[in-house]
Amino acid sequence: MAIQLPVLRSHEHPTEACAPAQQAQHRGNPLRTLKVGELARLSGKTVRALHLYEERGLLEPIERSKGGYRLYAEDALVRVRWISKLQEMGFSLTDIQRMLKQWEHSGSAPTAMLRVGDLLKVKLQETREQIARLRALPLPRLGPLRRPAGGPLG
């Protein structure tokens, strides 16, 4: 479950310690939600991928519609993009779960950033080691490339 930290806006309002979604509802602003299909379209992910993220605890709908559809807050799009970027960097979903747990249990933003920074440093070192292993592989000797008569290079 993702942690929603309270946002303190004013000492006069009774909603000062509410999560942002609740604050918007108290102020009369309707909370815009995204159905899973819309979130998939906007993020470039499949509905199945989003369901997998939910199963892994990386994404959580804020509610279900009367018809049973998963409804996500608009900031879920930021989370899905964050997951995608980390996957592009070579992090597995298990790695991302670990990172998220460390973030949530860190107690403060500076501590969270230090922990995430440590994980990124480890990943960078692993990537550098992989590059070194790949560079050490012998390259196969290729003969001269010839174009077949009337065909593409092959």
PDB file of C-alpha atoms in Angstrom:
ATOM      1  CA  MET A   1       0.000   0.000   0.000  1.00  0.00           C
ATOM      2  CA  ALA A   2       1.416   3.373  -0.979  1.00  0.00           C
ATOM      3  CA  ILE A   3       1.815   5.977   1.709  1.00  0.00           C
ATOM      4  CA  GLN A   4       0.032   9.283   1.194  1.00  0.00           C
ATOM      5  CA  LEU A   5       1.632  11.907   3.391  1.00  0.00           C
ATOM      6  CA  PRO A   6      -0.653  14.638   4.706  1.00  0.00           C
ATOM      7  CA  VAL A   7      -0.373  18.038   3.109  1.00  0.00           C
ATOM      8  CA  LEU A   8      -0.660  20.899   5.533  1.00  0.00           C
ATOM      9  CA  ARG A   9      -2.304  23.812   3.759  1.00  0.00           C
ATOM     10  CA  SER A  10      -3.646  25.979   6.545  1.00  0.00           C
ATOM     11  CA  HIS A  11      -4.278  25.795  10.269  1.00  0.00           C
ATOM     12  CA  GLU A  12      -7.845  27.058   9.750  1.00  0.00           C
ATOM     13  CA  HIS A  13      -9.158  24.209   7.597  1.00  0.00           C
ATOM     14  CA  PRO A  14     -10.422  20.962   9.134  1.00  0.00           C
ATOM     15  CA  THR A  15      -8.898  19.046   6.210  1.00  0.00           C
ATOM     16  CA  GLU A  16      -5.335  20.115   6.906  1.00  0.00           C
ATOM     17  CA  ALA A  17      -4.147  16.614   7.802  1.00  0.00           C
ATOM     18  CA  CYS A  18      -6.034  14.821   5.027  1.00  0.00           C
ATOM     19  CA  ALA A  19      -4.426  13.192   2.048  1.00  0.00           C
ATOM     20  CA  PRO A  20      -4.495  15.317  -1.152  1.00  0.00           C
ATOM     21  CA  ALA A  21      -7.377  13.327  -2.675  1.00  0.00           C
ATOM     22  CA  GLN A  22      -9.503  13.868   0.411  1.00  0.00           C
ATOM     23  CA  GLN A  23      -8.576  17.559   0.526  1.00  0.00           C
ATOM     24  CA  ALA A  24      -9.778  18.044  -3.038  1.00  0.00           C
ATOM     25  CA  GLN A  25     -13.088  16.394  -2.189  1.00  0.00           C
ATOM     26  CA  HIS A  26     -13.526  18.531   0.948  1.00  0.00           C
ATOM     27  CA  ARG A  27     -12.916  21.715  -1.056  1.00  0.00           C
ATOM     28  CA  GLY A  28     -15.604  20.709  -3.529  1.00  0.00           C
ATOM     29  CA  ASN A  29     -13.138  19.894  -6.314  1.00  0.00           C
ATOM     30  CA  PRO A  30     -14.084  16.587  -7.893  1.00  0.00           C
ATOM     31  CA  LEU A  31     -11.173  14.174  -7.918  1.00  0.00           C
ATOM     32  CA  ARG A  32     -10.406  13.153 -11.503  1.00  0.00           C
ATOM     33  CA  THR A  33      -9.909   9.433 -11.761  1.00  0.00           C
ATOM     34  CA  LEU A  34      -8.673   7.256 -14.582  1.00  0.00           C
ATOM     35  CA  LYS A  35     -10.077   3.862 -15.509  1.00  0.00           C
ATOM     36  CA  VAL A  36      -7.468   1.182 -15.990  1.00  0.00           C
ATOM     37  CA  GLY A  37      -7.876   1.291 -19.788  1.00  0.00           C
ATOM     38  CA  GLU A  38      -7.365   5.052 -19.864  1.00  0.00           C
ATOM     39  CA  LEU A  39      -4.294   4.782 -17.643  1.00  0.00           C
ATOM     40  CA  ALA A  40      -2.948   2.076 -19.949  1.00  0.00           C
ATOM     41  CA  ARG A  41      -3.502   4.245 -23.025  1.00  0.00           C
ATOM     42  CA  LEU A  42      -1.895   7.319 -21.457  1.00  0.00           C
ATOM     43  CA  SER A  43       1.098   5.386 -20.120  1.00  0.00           C
ATOM     44  CA  GLY A  44       1.684   3.162 -23.144  1.00  0.00           C
ATOM     45  CA  LYS A  45       1.357   0.057 -20.976  1.00  0.00           C
ATOM     46  CA  THR A  46      -1.090  -2.798 -21.333  1.00  0.00           C
ATOM     47  CA  VAL A  47      -3.974  -3.300 -18.938  1.00  0.00           C
ATOM     48  CA  ARG A  48      -2.340  -6.612 -17.993  1.00  0.00           C
ATOM     49  CA  ALA A  49       0.903  -4.804 -17.066  1.00  0.00           C
ATOM     50  CA  LEU A  50      -1.031  -2.433 -14.815  1.00  0.00           C
ATOM     51  CA  HIS A  51      -2.787  -5.374 -13.155  1.00  0.00           C
ATOM     52  CA  LEU A  52       0.638  -6.973 -12.606  1.00  0.00           C
ATOM     53  CA  TYR A  53       1.905  -3.756 -10.995  1.00  0.00           C
ATOM     54  CA  GLU A  54      -1.129  -3.858  -8.724  1.00  0.00           C
ATOM     55  CA  GLU A  55      -0.493  -7.519  -7.825  1.00  0.00           C
ATOM     56  CA  ARG A  56       3.110  -6.611  -6.962  1.00  0.00           C
ATOM     57  CA  GLY A  57       2.031  -3.685  -4.759  1.00  0.00           C
ATOM     58  CA  LEU A  58       3.532  -1.075  -7.087  1.00  0.00           C
ATOM     59  CA  LEU A  59       0.253   0.528  -8.078  1.00  0.00           C
ATOM     60  CA  GLU A  60      -3.017   0.822  -6.236  1.00  0.00           C
ATOM     61  CA  PRO A  61      -6.426   1.964  -7.432  1.00  0.00           C
ATOM     62  CA  ILE A  62      -8.010   4.549  -5.163  1.00  0.00           C
ATOM     63  CA  GLU A  63     -11.445   2.990  -5.557  1.00  0.00           C
ATOM     64  CA  ARG A  64     -13.706   0.927  -7.773  1.00  0.00           C
ATOM     65  CA  SER A  65     -16.544   2.279  -9.852  1.00  0.00           C
ATOM     66  CA  LYS A  66     -20.104   1.080  -9.399  1.00  0.00           C
ATOM     67  CA  GLY A  67     -19.442  -1.230 -12.336  1.00  0.00           C
ATOM     68  CA  GLY A  68     -16.364  -2.689 -10.607  1.00  0.00           C
ATOM     69  CA  TYR A  69     -13.738  -0.884 -12.721  1.00  0.00           C
ATOM     70  CA  ARG A  70     -10.459   0.020 -11.082  1.00  0.00           C
ATOM     71  CA  LEU A  71     -10.151   3.779 -10.735  1.00  0.00           C
ATOM     72  CA  TYR A  72      -6.757   5.428 -10.316  1.00  0.00           C
ATOM     73  CA  ALA A  73      -5.806   8.921  -9.204  1.00  0.00           C
ATOM     74  CA  GLU A  74      -4.169  11.079 -11.874  1.00  0.00           C
ATOM     75  CA  ASP A  75      -0.810  10.729 -10.116  1.00  0.00           C
ATOM     76  CA  ALA A  76      -0.863   6.999 -10.927  1.00  0.00           C
ATOM     77  CA  LEU A  77       0.348   8.017 -14.390  1.00  0.00           C
ATOM     78  CA  VAL A  78       3.492   9.485 -12.801  1.00  0.00           C
ATOM     79  CA  ARG A  79       4.014   6.245 -10.870  1.00  0.00           C
ATOM     80  CA  VAL A  80       3.636   4.085 -14.000  1.00  0.00           C
ATOM     81  CA  ARG A  81       6.122   6.287 -15.863  1.00  0.00           C
ATOM     82  CA  TRP A  82       8.511   6.017 -12.904  1.00  0.00           C
ATOM     83  CA  ILE A  83       8.221   2.207 -13.006  1.00  0.00           C
ATOM     84  CA  SER A  84       8.851   2.256 -16.776  1.00  0.00           C
ATOM     85  CA  LYS A  85      11.972   4.413 -16.418  1.00  0.00           C
ATOM     86  CA  LEU A  86      13.374   2.120 -13.751  1.00  0.00           C
ATOM     87  CA  GLN A  87      12.683  -0.920 -15.942  1.00  0.00           C
ATOM     88  CA  GLU A  88      14.469   0.808 -18.849  1.00  0.00           C
ATOM     89  CA  MET A  89      17.441   1.250 -16.519  1.00  0.00           C
ATOM     90  CA  GLY A  90      17.496  -2.517 -15.953  1.00  0.00           C
ATOM     91  CA  PHE A  91      15.623  -2.781 -12.666  1.00  0.00           C
ATOM     92  CA  SER A  92      13.311  -5.774 -12.314  1.00  0.00           C
ATOM     93  CA  LEU A  93       9.877  -5.442 -10.753  1.00  0.00           C
ATOM     94  CA  THR A  94      11.311  -7.147  -7.660  1.00  0.00           C
ATOM     95  CA  ASP A  95      14.048  -4.482  -7.506  1.00  0.00           C
ATOM     96  CA  ILE A  96      11.416  -1.766  -7.862  1.00  0.00           C
ATOM     97  CA  GLN A  97       9.328  -3.343  -5.092  1.00  0.00           C
ATOM     98  CA  ARG A  98      12.385  -3.331  -2.844  1.00  0.00           C
ATOM     99  CA  MET A  99      13.086   0.296  -3.712  1.00  0.00           C
ATOM    100  CA  LEU A 100       9.487   1.294  -2.992  1.00  0.00           C
ATOM    101  CA  LYS A 101       9.505  -0.496   0.372  1.00  0.00           C
ATOM    102  CA  GLN A 102      12.724   1.256   1.348  1.00  0.00           C
ATOM    103  CA  TRP A 103      11.220   4.576   0.281  1.00  0.00           C
ATOM    104  CA  GLU A 104       8.041   3.998   2.304  1.00  0.00           C
ATOM    105  CA  HIS A 105       9.858   2.807   5.435  1.00  0.00           C
ATOM    106  CA  SER A 106      12.559   5.460   5.458  1.00  0.00           C
ATOM    107  CA  GLY A 107      10.732   7.888   7.738  1.00  0.00           C
ATOM    108  CA  SER A 108      11.887  11.060   6.029  1.00  0.00           C
ATOM    109  CA  ALA A 109      12.475  12.362   2.528  1.00  0.00           C
ATOM    110  CA  PRO A 110      16.259  12.825   2.972  1.00  0.00           C
ATOM    111  CA  THR A 111      16.631   9.285   4.304  1.00  0.00           C
ATOM    112  CA  ALA A 112      14.478   7.953   1.463  1.00  0.00           C
ATOM    113  CA  MET A 113      16.609   9.730  -1.121  1.00  0.00           C
ATOM    114  CA  LEU A 114      19.812   8.321   0.425  1.00  0.00           C
ATOM    115  CA  ARG A 115      18.426   4.784   0.329  1.00  0.00           C
ATOM    116  CA  VAL A 116      17.230   5.098  -3.267  1.00  0.00           C
ATOM    117  CA  GLY A 117      20.570   6.681  -4.177  1.00  0.00           C
ATOM    118  CA  ASP A 118      22.375   3.681  -2.683  1.00  0.00           C
ATOM    119  CA  LEU A 119      20.242   1.294  -4.774  1.00  0.00           C
ATOM    120  CA  LEU A 120      20.990   3.322  -7.914  1.00  0.00           C
ATOM    121  CA  LYS A 121      24.735   3.204  -7.156  1.00  0.00           C
ATOM    122  CA  VAL A 122      24.586  -0.587  -6.805  1.00  0.00           C
ATOM    123  CA  LYS A 123      22.722  -0.848 -10.127  1.00  0.00           C
ATOM    124  CA  LEU A 124      25.263   1.429 -11.817  1.00  0.00           C
ATOM    125  CA  GLN A 125      28.133  -0.750 -10.553  1.00  0.00           C
ATOM    126  CA  GLU A 126      26.356  -3.912 -11.755  1.00  0.00           C
ATOM    127  CA  THR A 127      25.840  -2.305 -15.172  1.00  0.00           C
ATOM    128  CA  ARG A 128      29.507  -1.303 -15.414  1.00  0.00           C
ATOM    129  CA  GLU A 129      30.559  -4.849 -14.528  1.00  0.00           C
ATOM    130  CA  GLN A 130      28.222  -6.246 -17.207  1.00  0.00           C
ATOM    131  CA  ILE A 131      29.676  -3.867 -19.798  1.00  0.00           C
ATOM    132  CA  ALA A 132      33.197  -4.968 -18.840  1.00  0.00           C
ATOM    133  CA  ARG A 133      32.208  -8.654 -19.215  1.00  0.00           C
ATOM    134  CA  LEU A 134      30.670  -7.956 -22.627  1.00  0.00           C
ATOM    135  CA  ARG A 135      33.754  -6.063 -23.805  1.00  0.00           C
ATOM    136  CA  ALA A 136      35.943  -8.999 -22.767  1.00  0.00           C
ATOM    137  CA  LEU A 137      34.062 -11.409 -25.041  1.00  0.00           C
ATOM    138  CA  PRO A 138      35.944 -12.369 -28.182  1.00  0.00           C
ATOM    139  CA  LEU A 139      34.402 -11.074 -31.364  1.00  0.00           C
ATOM    140  CA  PRO A 140      33.736 -13.617 -34.097  1.00  0.00           C
ATOM    141  CA  ARG A 141      35.735 -13.130 -37.277  1.00  0.00           C
ATOM    142  CA  LEU A 142      33.502 -12.218 -40.163  1.00  0.00           C
ATOM    143  CA  GLY A 143      34.549 -12.616 -43.739  1.00  0.00           C
ATOM    144  CA  PRO A 144      34.011  -9.775 -46.146  1.00  0.00           C
ATOM    145  CA  LEU A 145      30.372  -8.933 -46.661  1.00  0.00           C
ATOM    146  CA  ARG A 146      29.180  -9.543 -50.180  1.00  0.00           C
ATOM    147  CA  ARG A 147      25.993  -8.455 -51.737  1.00  0.00           C
ATOM    148  CA  PRO A 148      24.173 -11.299 -53.469  1.00  0.00           C
ATOM    149  CA  ALA A 149      23.383 -10.524 -57.062  1.00  0.00           C
ATOM    150  CA  GLY A 150      20.357  -8.227 -57.010  1.00  0.00           C
ATOM    151  CA  GLY A 151      19.714  -8.733 -53.292  1.00  0.00           C
ATOM    152  CA  PRO A 152      20.238  -6.837 -50.068  1.00  0.00           C
ATOM    153  CA  LEU A 153      23.373  -7.080 -47.970  1.00  0.00           C
ATOM    154  CA  GLY A 154      23.223 -10.175 -45.876  1.00  0.00           C
TER     155      GLY A 154
END
